[in-house]
XYZ file of C-alpha atoms in Angstrom:
230
model
C -0.057 -0.217 -0.132
C 1.574 3.284 -1.048
C 2.127 6.068 1.255
C -0.431 8.438 -0.625
C -3.037 5.736 -0.068
C -2.141 5.104 3.537
C -2.517 9.010 4.098
C -5.974 9.448 2.406
C -7.033 6.144 4.624
C -6.251 7.854 7.989
C -8.173 11.053 6.702
C -11.217 8.711 5.965
C -10.965 7.095 9.296
C -10.438 10.266 11.213
C -13.664 11.891 9.653
C -15.913 8.641 9.397
C -15.311 7.532 12.769
C -16.127 3.818 12.617
C -19.236 4.533 10.133
C -17.609 2.830 7.353
C -15.425 -0.266 6.998
C -12.080 -0.562 5.150
C -12.463 -3.261 2.594
C -9.407 -5.122 1.022
C -8.079 -3.552 -2.281
C -5.163 -3.258 -4.587
C -2.391 -1.106 -3.819
C -3.299 1.760 -5.426
C -6.954 1.766 -4.516
C -8.925 2.600 -1.450
C -12.166 0.952 -0.619
C -14.945 1.227 2.121
C -17.997 -0.202 3.105
C -20.757 1.393 4.564
C -24.183 0.394 6.242
C -27.561 1.240 4.147
C -28.693 3.455 7.124
C -25.498 5.629 7.300
C -25.097 6.011 3.186
C -26.256 9.513 3.244
C -24.445 10.819 6.412
C -21.019 9.066 5.121
C -21.697 10.700 1.276
C -22.027 14.300 2.779
C -18.927 13.815 4.884
C -16.949 12.579 1.971
C -18.098 15.446 0.018
C -18.061 18.275 2.252
C -14.956 17.806 4.286
C -12.002 20.121 3.381
C -9.369 17.481 3.709
C -11.478 14.820 1.469
C -13.557 16.936 -1.028
C -14.934 14.141 -3.165
C -17.194 16.485 -4.826
C -17.619 14.499 -7.934
C -19.676 11.059 -8.550
C -17.608 9.142 -11.237
C -19.851 6.214 -11.724
C -22.594 4.118 -9.893
C -22.970 0.466 -10.428
C -25.172 -2.254 -9.285
C -23.551 -5.693 -8.344
C -25.365 -8.931 -8.086
C -23.621 -11.555 -5.931
C -25.953 -14.473 -6.537
C -23.396 -16.607 -8.685
C -20.405 -15.007 -7.286
C -17.477 -17.445 -6.400
C -18.687 -20.329 -8.280
C -16.463 -20.348 -11.154
C -13.134 -21.615 -10.737
C -11.081 -18.692 -12.164
C -7.943 -17.229 -10.977
C -8.227 -13.825 -9.391
C -4.971 -11.993 -10.474
C -4.672 -11.258 -14.215
C -5.890 -12.669 -17.269
C -5.804 -16.511 -17.528
C -6.615 -19.000 -20.506
C -9.884 -19.886 -18.829
C -11.030 -16.177 -18.586
C -10.192 -12.866 -17.042
C -9.825 -12.087 -13.598
C -12.648 -11.892 -10.963
C -11.192 -8.920 -9.479
C -12.609 -9.464 -6.275
C -11.394 -12.472 -4.500
C -13.924 -14.820 -2.945
C -13.954 -14.455 1.266
C -17.032 -16.562 1.629
C -19.837 -18.683 -0.045
C -21.935 -16.696 -2.396
C -25.098 -15.598 -1.065
C -28.601 -17.554 -1.618
C -31.248 -16.232 -3.897
C -33.132 -14.621 -1.105
C -30.635 -13.969 1.343
C -29.447 -10.213 2.551
C -26.209 -9.288 0.667
C -27.045 -10.648 -2.808
C -27.440 -6.830 -4.144
C -25.096 -4.123 -3.730
C -24.100 -0.563 -5.064
C -20.617 0.651 -5.747
C -19.868 4.236 -5.585
C -16.602 5.568 -7.619
C -15.966 9.112 -6.206
C -13.269 11.467 -7.247
C -11.572 14.456 -5.230
C -10.906 16.829 -8.032
C -9.347 19.345 -5.465
C -6.782 16.500 -4.086
C -6.532 14.337 -6.959
C -7.737 11.313 -5.100
C -10.331 8.587 -5.681
C -12.221 6.377 -3.316
C -14.734 3.627 -4.024
C -17.499 2.940 -1.817
C -19.953 0.123 -1.334
C -23.229 -0.262 -0.001
C -25.266 -3.392 0.460
C -29.196 -3.862 -0.029
C -30.384 -5.489 3.119
C -33.550 -6.766 1.562
C -33.361 -9.074 -1.411
C -36.832 -9.311 -2.380
C -37.057 -5.339 -2.716
C -33.411 -4.275 -2.596
C -33.557 -0.481 -1.826
C -30.832 2.509 -0.637
C -31.226 6.152 -0.318
C -30.672 8.060 -3.377
C -27.422 10.256 -3.463
C -28.780 12.598 -6.331
C -28.880 15.658 -3.925
C -25.589 14.918 -2.865
C -24.148 14.295 -6.666
C -26.253 15.205 -9.617
C -24.689 12.928 -11.603
C -26.166 9.643 -9.610
C -29.367 10.894 -11.483
C -28.926 8.423 -14.598
C -26.733 6.052 -12.876
C -29.409 5.283 -10.300
C -31.901 4.748 -12.966
C -29.492 2.427 -14.825
C -29.012 0.372 -11.830
C -32.740 0.286 -11.279
C -33.563 -0.946 -14.582
C -30.851 -3.430 -15.090
C -30.748 -4.912 -11.375
C -34.148 -3.917 -9.756
C -32.313 -1.693 -7.184
C -34.783 0.927 -5.921
C -33.299 4.430 -4.838
C -35.370 5.968 -2.048
C -35.840 9.783 -2.910
C -34.958 9.509 -6.551
C -36.818 12.373 -8.452
C -37.563 10.218 -11.495
C -36.907 6.526 -10.803
C -37.825 4.829 -14.526
C -36.226 2.711 -16.893
C -33.406 4.204 -18.900
C -32.104 1.578 -21.408
C -34.717 -1.109 -21.507
C -38.563 -0.306 -23.278
C -41.130 1.091 -20.736
C -43.149 -2.266 -21.274
C -40.108 -4.408 -20.592
C -40.646 -7.204 -17.665
C -37.898 -7.804 -15.550
C -34.362 -6.850 -15.013
C -31.460 -7.689 -17.615
C -28.416 -7.904 -15.476
C -30.046 -10.303 -12.619
C -28.205 -13.579 -12.893
C -32.078 -15.277 -12.449
C -32.949 -13.671 -15.637
C -33.605 -16.151 -18.514
C -31.259 -15.760 -21.554
C -33.766 -15.648 -24.196
C -36.024 -13.113 -22.150
C -39.622 -13.254 -21.032
C -41.314 -11.181 -23.911
C -40.565 -10.171 -27.642
C -41.904 -7.335 -29.370
C -43.480 -7.029 -32.835
C -45.741 -4.986 -35.113
C -49.206 -6.449 -35.681
C -50.319 -5.357 -39.027
C -54.085 -6.083 -38.185
C -53.758 -4.151 -35.156
C -51.593 -1.652 -36.423
C -49.715 -1.317 -33.279
C -46.541 -2.886 -31.455
C -47.477 -5.835 -29.431
C -45.828 -7.832 -26.649
C -46.273 -11.790 -26.626
C -44.350 -14.637 -24.925
C -40.928 -14.998 -26.328
C -40.705 -17.547 -29.249
C -36.930 -17.778 -29.490
C -35.766 -21.975 -29.833
C -32.669 -22.439 -28.079
C -29.934 -23.718 -30.291
C -26.486 -24.628 -30.297
C -23.820 -22.291 -31.910
C -21.947 -24.270 -34.661
C -19.642 -22.741 -36.950
C -20.548 -23.125 -40.324
C -20.140 -21.266 -43.700
C -22.705 -18.642 -43.934
C -22.619 -17.664 -47.556
C -20.917 -19.066 -50.582
C -17.218 -18.531 -51.425
C -16.182 -18.764 -55.020
C -12.701 -19.285 -53.698
C -13.420 -22.899 -53.062
C -15.105 -23.861 -56.176
C -13.872 -27.252 -57.370
C -13.157 -25.911 -60.913
C -10.698 -23.066 -59.433
C -8.239 -25.719 -57.761
C -5.042 -26.379 -59.299
C -4.784 -29.825 -60.670
C -1.305 -29.956 -60.292
C -1.611 -29.194 -56.373
C -3.550 -32.513 -55.807
């Protein structure tokens, strides 16, 4: 851990006074986990304290830990079996209905001090995951929270306009949940008799993708082969 990161961690610990727990992270990164009830107060402290001044929310992302840790992949660097998990498994993945399945990650930037910090908040209720909205703290959270709601179904209490942002208004479900069917639930098509777009159960037939030639290639014509090359 670099001296710069350790110095920042000391400042954060002094200001938060135990309201956030430091998480394991890479050498040049600093991460904390905060309880849902303390999220807003911690975020305001990180933004308003002169020694910290995290005045910009760079990104906000939802996380679903349903199948986390079940794949036997290495966690450092790229491997032949796939890329790194980037977060080492410390315990068994939560059950589908257990608390802790959903979380939200906040990536913060201090323009004043040129420092970065990652904040994690876990949703206590899996059936209806909800956290307080941080829109009043960082205006950039508006569309980020809408995206997390749309893709993961995470609700943000106090958001001024919490509606879908990427999928269609009539879309059913949340695409990034690991329990969502790969072929979807419904499909959309235009009905010429009704003269409008209609929704109906998906009619895609699952199939195995097998490499094959999808168009004719004249280079393999038998007549073009060199007889002497046989």
